[in-house]
Each structure stands twice: as C-alpha cells, then as structure tokens.
Coordinates of C-alpha atoms in Angstrom, one line a residue:
Chain A
X1 CA -36.7 38.0 -9.9
X2 CA -34.7 34.8 -10.6
X3 CA -37.8 32.7 -10.0
X4 CA -39.9 35.0 -12.4
X5 CA -37.3 34.6 -15.2
X6 CA -37.3 30.9 -14.6
X7 CA -41.1 30.8 -14.9
X8 CA -41.0 33.0 -18.0
X9 CA -38.6 30.5 -19.7
X10 CA -40.6 27.6 -18.8
X11 CA -43.8 29.2 -20.3
X12 CA -41.8 30.0 -23.4
X13 CA -40.9 26.3 -23.9
X14 CA -44.4 25.2 -23.2
X15 CA -45.8 27.6 -25.7
X16 CA -43.2 26.8 -28.3
X17 CA -44.0 23.1 -27.9
X18 CA -47.7 23.9 -28.2
X19 CA -47.1 25.7 -31.4
X20 CA -45.3 22.7 -32.8
X21 CA -48.3 20.4 -31.9
X22 CA -50.9 22.8 -33.1
X23 CA -49.7 24.5 -36.2
X24 CA -50.3 21.6 -38.7
X25 CA -54.0 21.4 -37.5
X26 CA -54.4 25.1 -37.6
X27 CA -52.9 25.4 -41.1
X28 CA -55.4 22.6 -42.2
X29 CA -58.3 24.5 -41.0
X30 CA -57.4 28.0 -42.1
X31 CA -56.3 26.9 -45.6
X32 CA -59.8 25.4 -46.1
X33 CA -61.1 28.9 -45.4
X34 CA -59.3 30.9 -48.0
X35 CA -59.0 30.8 -51.8
X36 CA -56.3 28.6 -53.4
X37 CA -54.1 31.6 -54.5
X38 CA -54.0 33.0 -51.0
X39 CA -52.7 29.8 -49.5
X40 CA -49.5 30.0 -51.6
X41 CA -49.3 33.8 -51.3
X42 CA -49.4 33.6 -47.6
X43 CA -47.1 30.7 -47.1
X44 CA -44.5 31.1 -44.4
X45 CA -46.0 34.5 -43.1
X46 CA -48.1 35.0 -40.0
X47 CA -51.2 35.1 -42.5
X48 CA -50.6 31.5 -43.4
X49 CA -51.9 30.6 -40.0
X50 CA -55.1 32.8 -40.3
X51 CA -58.1 32.4 -42.5
X52 CA -58.8 34.7 -45.4
X53 CA -59.2 38.3 -44.4
X54 CA -62.4 38.4 -46.5
X55 CA -64.9 36.6 -44.4
X56 CA -67.1 35.9 -47.4
X57 CA -64.5 33.7 -48.7
X58 CA -64.5 31.4 -45.5
X59 CA -67.0 28.8 -46.7
X60 CA -66.5 29.1 -50.4
X61 CA -64.1 26.3 -50.7
X62 CA -66.6 24.1 -49.0
X63 CA -69.3 25.0 -51.4
X64 CA -67.0 24.2 -54.4
X65 CA -66.0 20.9 -52.8
X66 CA -69.7 19.8 -52.3
X67 CA -70.4 20.7 -55.9
X68 CA -67.5 18.6 -57.1
X69 CA -68.0 15.6 -54.9
X70 CA -71.0 14.0 -53.1
X71 CA -69.7 14.8 -49.5
X72 CA -73.0 14.2 -47.7
X73 CA -73.0 10.7 -49.2
X74 CA -69.5 10.0 -47.9
X75 CA -70.4 11.4 -44.4
X76 CA -73.5 9.2 -44.3
X77 CA -71.4 6.1 -45.4
X78 CA -68.9 6.8 -42.7
X79 CA -71.7 7.2 -40.0
X80 CA -73.4 4.1 -41.2
X81 CA -70.2 2.1 -41.0
X82 CA -69.0 3.4 -37.7
X83 CA -72.4 3.1 -36.0
X84 CA -73.1 -0.4 -37.3
X85 CA -69.6 -1.5 -36.2
X86 CA -70.0 0.1 -32.8
X87 CA -73.2 -1.3 -32.0
X88 CA -72.3 -4.7 -33.5
X89 CA -69.1 -5.0 -31.4
X90 CA -70.7 -4.0 -28.2
X91 CA -73.4 -6.6 -28.6
X92 CA -71.4 -9.4 -30.2
X93 CA -68.3 -9.0 -27.9
X94 CA -70.4 -8.5 -24.7
X95 CA -72.3 -11.6 -25.5
X96 CA -69.2 -13.6 -25.8
X97 CA -67.7 -11.9 -22.6
X98 CA -70.8 -13.0 -20.7
X99 CA -70.4 -16.6 -21.6
X100 CA -66.9 -16.5 -20.4
X101 CA -67.6 -14.6 -17.2
X102 CA -70.8 -16.3 -16.0
X103 CA -71.0 -19.9 -17.6
X104 CA -69.2 -23.1 -16.9
X105 CA -69.2 -25.1 -20.2
X106 CA -67.1 -27.7 -22.0
X107 CA -64.2 -26.3 -23.9
X108 CA -64.1 -23.0 -22.0
X109 CA -60.4 -23.1 -21.1
X110 CA -59.3 -24.1 -24.5
X111 CA -61.5 -21.6 -26.2
X112 CA -60.3 -18.7 -24.0
X113 CA -56.7 -19.9 -24.7
X114 CA -57.3 -19.8 -28.3
X115 CA -58.8 -16.3 -28.1
X116 CA -55.7 -15.1 -26.2
X117 CA -53.4 -16.6 -28.9
X118 CA -55.5 -14.8 -31.5
X119 CA -54.8 -11.5 -29.7
X120 CA -51.1 -12.0 -31.1
X121 CA -52.1 -12.5 -34.6
X122 CA -51.4 -9.2 -36.4
X123 CA -54.5 -8.7 -38.3
X124 CA -52.9 -6.1 -40.8
X125 CA -50.7 -9.0 -42.1
X126 CA -53.6 -11.2 -43.1
X127 CA -55.5 -8.6 -45.2
X128 CA -54.9 -10.5 -48.4
X129 CA -56.5 -13.8 -47.4
X130 CA -59.2 -11.8 -45.6
X131 CA -59.8 -10.4 -49.0
X132 CA -60.0 -13.8 -50.6
X133 CA -62.4 -14.8 -47.9
X134 CA -64.7 -11.8 -48.6
X135 CA -64.4 -12.7 -52.3
X136 CA -65.5 -16.3 -51.7
X137 CA -68.5 -15.1 -49.8
X138 CA -69.4 -12.9 -52.6
X139 CA -69.6 -9.8 -50.5
X140 CA -67.1 -7.6 -52.2
X141 CA -68.1 -4.1 -53.1
X142 CA -70.9 -4.3 -50.5
X143 CA -71.4 -2.4 -47.1
X144 CA -71.4 -5.7 -45.3
X145 CA -67.9 -6.5 -46.3
X146 CA -66.8 -3.2 -44.8
X147 CA -68.7 -3.9 -41.5
X148 CA -68.4 -7.6 -40.7
X149 CA -64.7 -8.1 -40.1
X150 CA -64.4 -5.3 -37.8
X151 CA -67.0 -6.5 -35.3
X152 CA -65.5 -9.5 -33.5
X153 CA -62.6 -8.4 -31.2
X154 CA -60.7 -10.5 -28.8
X155 CA -59.6 -7.6 -26.7
X156 CA -63.1 -6.4 -26.3
X157 CA -64.3 -9.9 -25.3
X158 CA -61.5 -9.9 -22.7
X159 CA -62.5 -6.5 -21.4
X160 CA -66.2 -7.3 -21.1
X161 CA -65.5 -10.6 -19.6
X162 CA -63.4 -9.1 -16.8
X163 CA -66.0 -6.4 -16.2
X164 CA -69.0 -9.0 -16.0
X165 CA -67.2 -11.2 -13.5
X166 CA -67.7 -8.3 -11.0
X167 CA -71.4 -8.6 -11.3
X168 CA -72.5 -10.6 -8.2
X169 CA -73.8 -14.1 -8.9
X170 CA -76.3 -13.5 -6.2
X171 CA -78.2 -10.9 -8.1
X172 CA -78.2 -13.1 -11.2
X173 CA -79.6 -16.1 -9.3
X174 CA -82.3 -13.9 -7.7
X175 CA -83.5 -12.6 -11.0
X176 CA -83.4 -16.2 -12.4
X177 CA -85.5 -17.4 -9.5
X178 CA -88.0 -14.8 -10.6
X179 CA -88.3 -16.6 -14.0
X180 CA -85.9 -14.7 -16.1
X181 CA -83.8 -16.5 -18.7
X182 CA -80.2 -15.8 -19.6
X183 CA -81.1 -13.5 -22.4
X184 CA -83.0 -11.2 -20.1
X185 CA -80.3 -11.5 -17.4
X186 CA -77.8 -10.3 -20.0
X187 CA -79.9 -7.4 -21.4
X188 CA -81.5 -6.2 -18.2
X189 CA -78.8 -6.9 -15.5
X190 CA -75.4 -7.5 -16.7
X191 CA -75.1 -5.0 -19.6
X192 CA -76.7 -2.0 -17.7
X193 CA -74.5 -2.8 -14.7
X194 CA -71.4 -2.6 -16.9
X195 CA -71.8 0.9 -18.4
X196 CA -68.1 2.0 -18.4
X197 CA -67.2 -1.1 -20.2
X198 CA -69.8 -0.6 -22.9
X199 CA -68.7 3.1 -23.1
X200 CA -65.1 2.1 -23.6
X201 CA -65.7 -0.5 -26.3
X202 CA -68.2 1.8 -27.9
X203 CA -65.8 4.7 -28.2
X204 CA -62.7 2.7 -29.2
X205 CA -64.5 0.8 -31.9
X206 CA -66.3 4.1 -33.1
X207 CA -62.7 5.8 -33.4
X208 CA -61.2 2.7 -35.1
X209 CA -64.0 2.3 -37.5
X210 CA -64.2 6.0 -38.4
X211 CA -60.5 6.0 -39.1
X212 CA -60.3 2.7 -41.0
X213 CA -58.9 3.0 -44.4
X214 CA -57.1 0.0 -45.8
X215 CA -59.9 -2.5 -45.6
X216 CA -62.8 -0.3 -47.2
X217 CA -60.2 0.8 -49.9
X218 CA -59.7 -2.8 -50.7
X219 CA -63.2 -4.2 -50.7
X220 CA -65.0 -1.1 -52.3
X221 CA -65.1 -0.2 -55.8
X222 CA -68.1 2.0 -56.1
X223 CA -67.3 5.6 -55.0
X224 CA -70.8 6.1 -53.7
X225 CA -70.1 3.6 -50.9
X226 CA -66.6 5.1 -49.8
X227 CA -66.3 6.2 -46.3
X228 CA -64.6 9.6 -45.7
X229 CA -61.2 8.3 -45.2
X230 CA -61.1 6.6 -48.7
X231 CA -62.8 9.7 -50.1
X232 CA -60.0 11.7 -48.9
X233 CA -57.3 9.9 -50.9
X234 CA -59.8 9.8 -53.8
X235 CA -60.3 13.6 -53.7
X236 CA -56.4 14.1 -53.2
X237 CA -55.7 12.3 -56.5
X238 CA -58.9 13.5 -58.7
X239 CA -57.7 16.2 -61.1
X240 CA -57.6 19.0 -60.8
X241 CA -56.5 18.9 -57.2
X242 CA -57.1 22.0 -55.1
X243 CA -55.1 22.4 -51.8
X244 CA -58.1 24.3 -50.1
X245 CA -60.6 21.7 -51.0
X246 CA -58.3 18.8 -49.9
X247 CA -57.8 20.7 -46.5
X248 CA -61.7 21.2 -46.3
X249 CA -62.3 17.4 -46.6
X250 CA -59.6 16.8 -44.0
X251 CA -61.4 19.1 -41.7
X252 CA -64.9 17.7 -42.4
X253 CA -63.7 14.1 -41.6
X254 CA -62.0 15.3 -38.3
X255 CA -64.8 17.3 -36.8
X256 CA -66.8 14.1 -35.6
X257 CA -63.6 12.8 -33.9
X258 CA -63.0 16.1 -32.1
X259 CA -66.6 15.8 -30.8
X260 CA -66.2 12.2 -29.7
X261 CA -62.9 13.0 -28.0
X262 CA -64.3 15.9 -26.0
X263 CA -67.4 13.8 -25.0
X264 CA -65.5 10.7 -24.1
X265 CA -62.3 12.0 -22.4
X266 CA -62.4 9.7 -19.4
X267 CA -62.8 6.5 -21.5
X268 CA -60.0 7.1 -23.9
X269 CA -57.2 6.0 -21.8
X270 CA -58.6 2.6 -21.1
X271 CA -58.0 1.6 -24.8
X272 CA -54.4 1.0 -24.2
X273 CA -53.4 -2.5 -25.1
X274 CA -56.2 -2.6 -27.6
X275 CA -56.3 -0.2 -30.7
X276 CA -55.1 3.0 -29.2
X277 CA -51.6 3.9 -29.7
X278 CA -50.3 6.8 -31.8
X279 CA -49.2 4.5 -34.7
X280 CA -52.2 2.4 -35.5
Chain B
X1 CA -81.1 -32.5 -20.5
X2 CA -78.9 -32.2 -17.5
X3 CA -77.9 -28.8 -16.2
X4 CA -74.5 -29.0 -17.3
X5 CA -75.3 -29.8 -20.9
X6 CA -78.0 -27.0 -20.7
X7 CA -75.5 -24.4 -19.5
X8 CA -72.9 -25.5 -22.3
X9 CA -75.7 -24.9 -25.0
X10 CA -76.6 -21.5 -23.4
X11 CA -72.8 -20.5 -23.3
X12 CA -72.4 -21.3 -26.9
X13 CA -75.4 -19.6 -28.1
X14 CA -74.0 -16.5 -26.6
X15 CA -70.6 -17.2 -28.0
X16 CA -71.9 -18.0 -31.5
X17 CA -71.9 -14.6 -33.2
X18 CA -68.4 -13.8 -32.1
X19 CA -67.0 -17.2 -32.8
X20 CA -68.6 -17.2 -36.3
X21 CA -67.1 -13.7 -37.1
X22 CA -63.7 -14.3 -35.6
X23 CA -63.6 -17.7 -37.3
X24 CA -64.6 -16.3 -40.7
X25 CA -62.5 -13.2 -40.8
X26 CA -59.4 -14.1 -38.6
X27 CA -58.9 -17.8 -38.1
X28 CA -59.7 -18.9 -41.5
X29 CA -57.7 -16.2 -43.2
X30 CA -54.7 -16.9 -40.9
X31 CA -54.9 -20.7 -41.7
X32 CA -55.3 -19.9 -45.4
X33 CA -52.2 -17.7 -45.5
X34 CA -50.2 -20.6 -43.9
X35 CA -51.6 -22.9 -46.6
X36 CA -51.3 -20.5 -49.6
X37 CA -47.7 -19.8 -48.4
X38 CA -46.7 -23.2 -49.9
X39 CA -48.6 -22.8 -53.2
X40 CA -48.1 -20.6 -56.3
X41 CA -51.6 -19.2 -56.1
X42 CA -52.2 -16.3 -58.6
X43 CA -55.5 -14.7 -58.0
X44 CA -56.6 -14.6 -61.7
X45 CA -55.9 -18.4 -62.2
X46 CA -57.0 -20.1 -58.9
X47 CA -57.6 -23.5 -60.7
X48 CA -53.8 -23.8 -61.6
X49 CA -52.8 -23.4 -58.1
X50 CA -50.0 -26.0 -57.2
X51 CA -48.1 -26.9 -54.2
X52 CA -44.6 -25.6 -54.5
X53 CA -43.0 -26.4 -51.1
X54 CA -40.7 -23.9 -49.8
X55 CA -40.1 -22.2 -53.1
X56 CA -41.8 -18.9 -52.0
X57 CA -39.8 -18.8 -48.8
X58 CA -36.5 -19.2 -50.8
X59 CA -37.6 -16.5 -53.2
X60 CA -38.5 -14.0 -50.5
X61 CA -35.1 -14.2 -48.9
X62 CA -33.5 -13.4 -52.3
X63 CA -36.1 -10.7 -52.8
X64 CA -34.1 -7.3 -52.5
X65 CA -37.3 -5.4 -51.8
X66 CA -38.5 -7.6 -49.0
X67 CA -34.9 -7.4 -47.4
X68 CA -35.1 -3.6 -47.9
X69 CA -38.5 -3.5 -46.1
X70 CA -37.2 -5.4 -43.2
X71 CA -34.2 -3.0 -42.9
X72 CA -36.6 0.0 -43.2
X73 CA -39.0 -1.2 -40.5
X74 CA -36.1 -1.8 -38.1
X75 CA -34.8 1.8 -38.9
X76 CA -38.4 3.0 -38.2
X77 CA -38.8 1.3 -35.0
X78 CA -35.3 2.2 -33.8
X79 CA -36.0 5.9 -34.2
X80 CA -39.8 6.2 -33.5
X81 CA -39.7 4.4 -30.0
X82 CA -37.2 6.6 -28.2
X83 CA -38.4 9.8 -30.0
X84 CA -42.1 9.2 -29.5
X85 CA -41.9 7.7 -26.0
X86 CA -39.2 10.1 -24.9
X87 CA -41.3 13.1 -26.1
X88 CA -44.4 11.7 -24.3
X89 CA -42.5 11.3 -21.1
X90 CA -41.0 14.8 -21.4
X91 CA -44.4 16.4 -22.0
X92 CA -45.9 14.6 -19.2
X93 CA -43.2 15.7 -16.7
X94 CA -43.7 19.3 -18.1
X95 CA -47.4 19.2 -17.6
X96 CA -47.4 17.4 -14.3
X97 CA -46.3 20.5 -12.5
X98 CA -49.3 22.5 -11.5
X99 CA -49.4 25.9 -13.1
X100 CA -51.8 28.3 -14.8
X101 CA -52.9 27.3 -18.3
X102 CA -51.9 23.7 -18.0
X103 CA -55.1 22.5 -19.5
X104 CA -54.5 24.6 -22.7
X105 CA -51.0 22.9 -23.2
X106 CA -52.3 19.5 -22.4
X107 CA -55.1 19.8 -25.1
X108 CA -52.5 21.3 -27.5
X109 CA -50.0 18.4 -27.1
X110 CA -52.8 15.8 -27.5
X111 CA -54.5 17.5 -30.5
X112 CA -52.8 15.4 -33.2
X113 CA -54.1 12.3 -31.7
X114 CA -57.7 13.1 -32.9
X115 CA -56.5 13.2 -36.5
X116 CA -56.7 9.8 -38.5
X117 CA -53.6 8.2 -40.1
X118 CA -55.0 9.3 -43.5
X119 CA -55.5 12.8 -42.4
X120 CA -52.0 13.3 -41.1
X121 CA -50.5 11.6 -44.0
X122 CA -52.2 13.9 -46.5
X123 CA -51.8 16.9 -44.4
X124 CA -48.0 16.5 -43.9
X125 CA -47.6 15.6 -47.6
X126 CA -48.8 19.2 -48.2
X127 CA -46.8 20.7 -45.4
X128 CA -43.6 18.9 -46.5
X129 CA -43.9 19.8 -50.1
X130 CA -40.2 20.6 -51.0
X131 CA -40.9 23.6 -53.3
X132 CA -44.1 25.3 -51.8
X133 CA -44.7 23.6 -48.4
X134 CA -45.2 25.4 -45.3
X135 CA -42.2 23.7 -43.5
X136 CA -39.7 24.8 -46.1
X137 CA -41.2 28.5 -46.2
X138 CA -40.7 28.5 -42.4
X139 CA -37.2 27.2 -42.5
X140 CA -36.5 29.9 -45.1
X141 CA -37.6 32.5 -42.6
X142 CA -34.9 31.4 -40.3
X143 CA -32.3 31.0 -43.0
X144 CA -32.3 27.1 -43.3
X145 CA -32.2 25.9 -46.9
X146 CA -35.1 23.9 -48.4
X147 CA -35.1 20.2 -47.6
X148 CA -36.2 17.5 -49.8
X149 CA -37.9 15.5 -47.1
X150 CA -40.1 12.8 -48.5
X151 CA -38.6 12.9 -52.0
X152 CA -35.1 12.0 -50.7
X153 CA -34.3 8.3 -50.0
X154 CA -32.2 9.5 -47.0
X155 CA -34.8 11.6 -45.4
X156 CA -38.1 9.9 -46.3
X157 CA -38.2 7.4 -43.6
X158 CA -36.9 9.7 -40.9
X159 CA -39.7 12.1 -41.9
X160 CA -42.2 9.6 -41.3
X161 CA -40.7 8.8 -38.1
X162 CA -41.2 12.5 -37.1
X163 CA -44.8 12.7 -38.4
X164 CA -45.7 9.4 -36.6
X165 CA -44.1 10.5 -33.3
X166 CA -45.7 13.9 -33.6
X167 CA -49.2 12.2 -33.8
X168 CA -48.8 9.6 -31.2
X169 CA -46.8 11.4 -28.5
X170 CA -49.9 13.2 -26.9
X171 CA -51.7 10.0 -26.3
X172 CA -48.8 8.4 -24.5
X173 CA -48.3 11.7 -22.5
X174 CA -51.6 11.1 -21.0
X175 CA -50.8 7.6 -20.0
X176 CA -47.5 8.9 -18.5
X177 CA -49.4 11.5 -16.6
X178 CA -51.7 9.0 -15.1
X179 CA -48.7 7.0 -14.1
X180 CA -47.0 10.1 -12.6
X181 CA -50.1 11.0 -10.6
X182 CA -50.3 7.5 -9.1
X183 CA -46.8 7.9 -7.4
X184 CA -47.8 8.9 -3.8
X185 CA -46.6 12.1 -2.6
X186 CA -45.3 10.6 0.5
X187 CA -42.5 9.1 -1.6
X188 CA -41.3 12.4 -2.6
X189 CA -41.7 13.7 0.9
X190 CA -39.4 10.9 2.3
X191 CA -37.0 11.8 -0.3
X192 CA -37.2 15.4 0.7
X193 CA -36.2 14.5 4.3
X194 CA -33.4 12.5 3.0
X195 CA -32.2 15.6 1.2
X196 CA -32.2 14.4 -2.4
X197 CA -31.8 16.9 -5.2
X198 CA -34.0 17.4 -8.3
X199 CA -32.0 15.0 -10.5
X200 CA -31.8 12.3 -7.9
X201 CA -35.5 12.8 -7.4
X202 CA -36.0 12.0 -11.0
X203 CA -33.6 9.1 -11.5
X204 CA -34.0 7.4 -8.4
X205 CA -37.8 8.0 -7.5
X206 CA -39.8 9.0 -10.5
X207 CA -38.2 6.8 -13.2
X208 CA -38.1 3.6 -11.4
X209 CA -41.7 3.9 -10.3
X210 CA -42.8 4.8 -13.9
X211 CA -41.2 1.6 -15.2
X212 CA -44.4 -0.5 -15.5
X213 CA -46.0 2.4 -17.3
X214 CA -42.9 2.8 -19.6
X215 CA -42.7 -0.9 -20.5
X216 CA -46.4 -1.0 -21.3
X217 CA -46.2 2.0 -23.6
X218 CA -43.0 0.8 -25.3
X219 CA -44.5 -2.7 -26.1
X220 CA -47.7 -1.2 -27.6
X221 CA -45.7 1.3 -29.4
X222 CA -43.2 -1.4 -30.8
X223 CA -46.0 -3.7 -32.0
X224 CA -47.9 -1.1 -33.8
X225 CA -44.8 0.4 -35.2
X226 CA -43.9 -2.9 -36.8
X227 CA -47.2 -2.8 -38.7
X228 CA -46.5 0.6 -40.4
X229 CA -48.3 0.9 -43.7
X230 CA -50.9 3.9 -44.0
X231 CA -48.2 6.6 -43.8
X232 CA -45.8 5.3 -46.6
X233 CA -48.8 4.2 -48.6
X234 CA -50.4 7.5 -48.7
X235 CA -47.3 9.8 -48.6
X236 CA -44.5 8.0 -50.5
X237 CA -46.0 4.8 -52.0
X238 CA -43.0 3.1 -50.5
X239 CA -40.5 5.3 -52.4
X240 CA -38.2 6.9 -53.3
X241 CA -36.2 3.8 -54.2
X242 CA -38.2 1.7 -51.8
X243 CA -36.7 3.6 -48.9
X244 CA -40.1 3.7 -47.1
X245 CA -41.3 0.2 -48.2
X246 CA -42.5 -1.7 -45.1
X247 CA -43.2 -5.5 -44.7
X248 CA -46.9 -5.0 -44.4
X249 CA -47.0 -2.6 -47.3
X250 CA -45.0 -5.0 -49.5
X251 CA -47.5 -7.8 -48.5
X252 CA -50.4 -5.8 -49.5
X253 CA -48.6 -4.7 -52.8
X254 CA -47.7 -8.2 -53.9
X255 CA -51.0 -9.8 -52.9
X256 CA -53.5 -7.1 -53.8
X257 CA -51.7 -5.1 -56.7
X258 CA -49.7 -7.9 -58.2
X259 CA -52.3 -10.6 -57.2
X260 CA -49.5 -13.0 -56.2
X261 CA -51.4 -14.5 -53.2
X262 CA -48.9 -17.4 -52.5
X263 CA -45.9 -15.2 -52.5
X264 CA -47.7 -12.5 -50.3
X265 CA -48.9 -15.2 -47.9
X266 CA -45.3 -16.6 -47.4
X267 CA -44.3 -13.1 -46.5
X268 CA -47.3 -12.9 -44.0
X269 CA -46.2 -16.1 -42.4
X270 CA -42.5 -14.9 -42.0
X271 CA -43.6 -11.5 -40.7
X272 CA -46.4 -12.8 -38.6
X273 CA -44.0 -15.1 -36.8
X274 CA -41.7 -12.2 -36.3
X275 CA -44.3 -10.0 -34.7
X276 CA -45.7 -13.0 -32.6
X277 CA -42.2 -13.7 -31.0
X278 CA -41.8 -9.9 -30.2
X279 CA -45.3 -9.8 -28.6
X280 CA -44.7 -13.0 -26.6
X281 CA -41.3 -11.9 -25.5
X282 CA -42.7 -8.5 -24.5
X283 CA -45.7 -9.7 -22.7
X284 CA -43.4 -12.0 -20.6
X285 CA -41.3 -9.1 -19.7
X286 CA -44.2 -6.9 -18.5
X287 CA -45.6 -9.8 -16.4
X288 CA -42.4 -9.9 -14.5
X289 CA -42.3 -6.2 -14.1
X290 CA -45.8 -5.8 -12.9
X291 CA -45.4 -7.8 -9.7

C-alpha cells in the first residue's frame, strides 16, 4: 500500500511537470483552431486547451491568414534558405575537413589553430560589420545574403575532420592506384563512409537555418523574400493583429521542425558544443 | 611539380570554399570591428570617418545603458544557469528510473526544444499578457492576483529567465540522461554492498560521475546565455526602462538602428573579449576534468 501511494505521488508530479512543459504548445495549436472571440472567452477554463467545439471552425483561421498574407511564399523561402544552407554547409565544410584529415600541406597547423581560435569568436557580436561586408559586396536584400554567411562553420569542419580521420588510408591509396583523383576519393569513398557525420551536420544546420531570425531580418527589405521566422514578427505587428492568426503562423513554422526532430532523433545530441543549447 | 607541392595545392583547393566564406563573413568582419572601434564611423557618412583613438571606449564606460546591459546579462546568467541546468538534471533523474509511460514524459519535457526562439518569444508574449493572458487567468483560478510580468522592470528579466529555461531544459535533460546511462550499474551494486542509502548514492556516486557532463552543459549554456538577444528583442524591445537590454542587443541597436558603426564596434570588441576570456577559462576547466 505504501509503495502504491508513493508511485501515485510520483506519477502525479511527472504529469504535473509534463503539463507545465506542454500547455504553451497546446494552447498555441488549439488557439489557431478557434475564432478570435472564443480564445478570450475560454481563457483560463479547460476549454482554453481544447480547439473550437465547432469542427467547421478549425481551419478557418488558416484560410483567413492565407488570404491576408502570402504564406506559401514564406514557406517556400524558408525551405529554399534551409536546404541551400544545409547542402552548402555539408559540402563546403566536409571538403575542408577532408583537407585537414587526409592531406599534409604547408600551413596546416597554423590554419587549424586559426580555425580553433575562430570558434571562440562570438558571431552574434559581429553582426554589424557582417552587415557592412554584405553592403560592400552589394548583396543586401538578396537571397544570397541570407545564405552565404551561414555556410562556413568551424565546428562542422572540426567534426568532419575527426570523422574522416577514421577512414583507413589503405582504402584511399588502393582507389588512387586504380586511377581515381582526390575529387573522386572525396565523393565516392570518404563522404559515403561518413554518413553519421553528414547526417549530424545536415540536421544541425537545417534546424539552425530554419530558426535563424536576426540576420535575415537585417539584410532583407522585400517582404516576399522573408523566411517564416521574420514573417512571424511581421504578421505579429501588422494591424489588425489577430491572436488566432498569429498562433496559426507559429504552428505552421513549427511543423517542419517537429518532423525533423522525429526523423533525426539519434543525431540531435551530437550537436552539443555547436549550435544546440536551449538558449541559442 | 614535386609531390609535396602538389599535395599542398590539392589541399588548398579543397579548403578554398570554406576559407573564402569564413574569411569574408567572419575574419574580415571581426577585424573590421576592431578597426572601426577606434573610429567615429557613422553609416550614412562613411567618407567623414575619422580615427578617434580610445574615444568610443571612454564613452562606452560612461554610457548608462551599456552598464545597465552588462548588469542585466549577469543577472540573466546568474539565474538561468542554476534554474535551467538544475531542472534538466532533476528531469533526467526522474526519467532515468524505468517505469510505464516514461517515453511520454520524455517527449513532453523535450517538446519546447522544437520551438524556435522567435516562436517561444511571441507565444509567451501572448501567454504572459498582464490583462488577458492565459497565465494570469490560470493564476486567478487559484487565487493569485494578476502579475505584470514583462511590463514590470522588476519582473521582466526574470520572466525571460523562466521562458528560456523552460525552452532549453529538455535538451539538456537528454544529455544528462545519456550521462546517467553511461554510469555502469556495477558501481551502484558495489555501493549497495557497502550499504549506502539513497542520498549517499546520489551525492557520492551519481553526482561525481556526472561531473564531466555537468561542466560541459554549464559551459555551453553560459556562453550562449551571454549572447541573449532574440527574447528581449521580440518580447520587450529591451524595456521596460532598459531592464531587459542586453549587450548584444545594444550592439545591434546602436550599430543597426542608430547607425553608429564605430561606437557599436567598440562595444563588440569589449564584449567579444569578455566572452572570449570566459570561453577560454571554461574550456581549460573541462580539459582538466575530462581526464
């Protein structure tokens, strides 16, 4: 009996904690599925955590939101940015990692040391001069400006380099004897043998670029180039502001991430030390 | 061409894209910030840029908003580290015990991690609305009077602490969980033979063996916490009364909104040095602990 009571108390706490972590997410989703007036009518009652009782209301908010803003455009923009940055950072950083792992060349130690020092530079503090560089290059308000600064990443180079070192030199040598050049070795041997590293880098940079806000906000002025994160604050400040529509755009921008997290569970943890702590 | 030269050439052709991108968007901006810090560069009049020596640095340390932002970030870090890391450890210990429904609890505690910082900031802005938000309605249900939260200079930063910890704890819970599961069961069995109780078990076995994990988590949290900007930017615009103004946000405001590149760059240099030192100290600390 005593044991049963203890177990019940334990479950009570676990469930209470689960509620604290889940209810904001739940409120976000259900508030996007009811008319504006109902949100405030329900506030604080059990119904505030349930969608509208009238099922025909569930997707009306989304219809209204889509008629006021070009949501598909924002979604497409976000996908373009995230996919380009992801593919770009896999290829570019893997190439650099390959050079560090499998070549002996002049300046290697110095260069690697410089990269390690760069790991310490807090990127967020140099956004202003990054902006003046983009200005000088004449790429402000282009998609290129959103994508380019996000590709090169010291942590990813380091990660790839560590992974590539494990590829046996004998394999590379034997392929080279068959007449393959470095480029073929990289694409056909080294990269395919390092799938976990590719997956880790791919997922981390997809999440980081999907969530990026400050930089696109700074360099873009045309709304039709906005990614979802910037569109959110734009919608949240464009009068008239409707709570249910804001919750709808929050939900829309979160769905792809939910899918990525479910598909990529086992790679998420490896991001520690890179971009992945709660406070980004 | 000898083989050595050829190999160097090949290596640099593989390095080129990364070096060009990192050089253009990281090294050059960092060097520019250091240079501009000693000038009065105003974005709209680049031709009249002049070398002003330490002028910017002198002004910064007299700037009440910059001083306030440093105090604010220290407050944020001092609260968010113990709360977030403590919560993560607590959750991991709860989950680590095998029981029915654990996977549900794990997913629940992790769920805020999938939300972006912009999403959590906007979402909590609505939840915390003093007059018609869900939080105050819930508090009213249990007889607690409405709180001002983000609109009070006293509560705003602590509210951001709570929101940030709520979002980040789940991720660190998973890391702690991995650390807990790496502790071999034989260690606990040995403890059992020696007759240790539950608390001794925790303080003398679990906690010391979790130390490398804990240090790693604290460092990464510390460094990212120092760079806080999105939450105050979206939720409070640094207010009320600059109570949530942070250094990175102030760098952004003076450089981007006020266009004072020189002044902003000087703050970048000062704050960059602070973060750099913290990172170095901490990474040395972990190295010793790992071995």
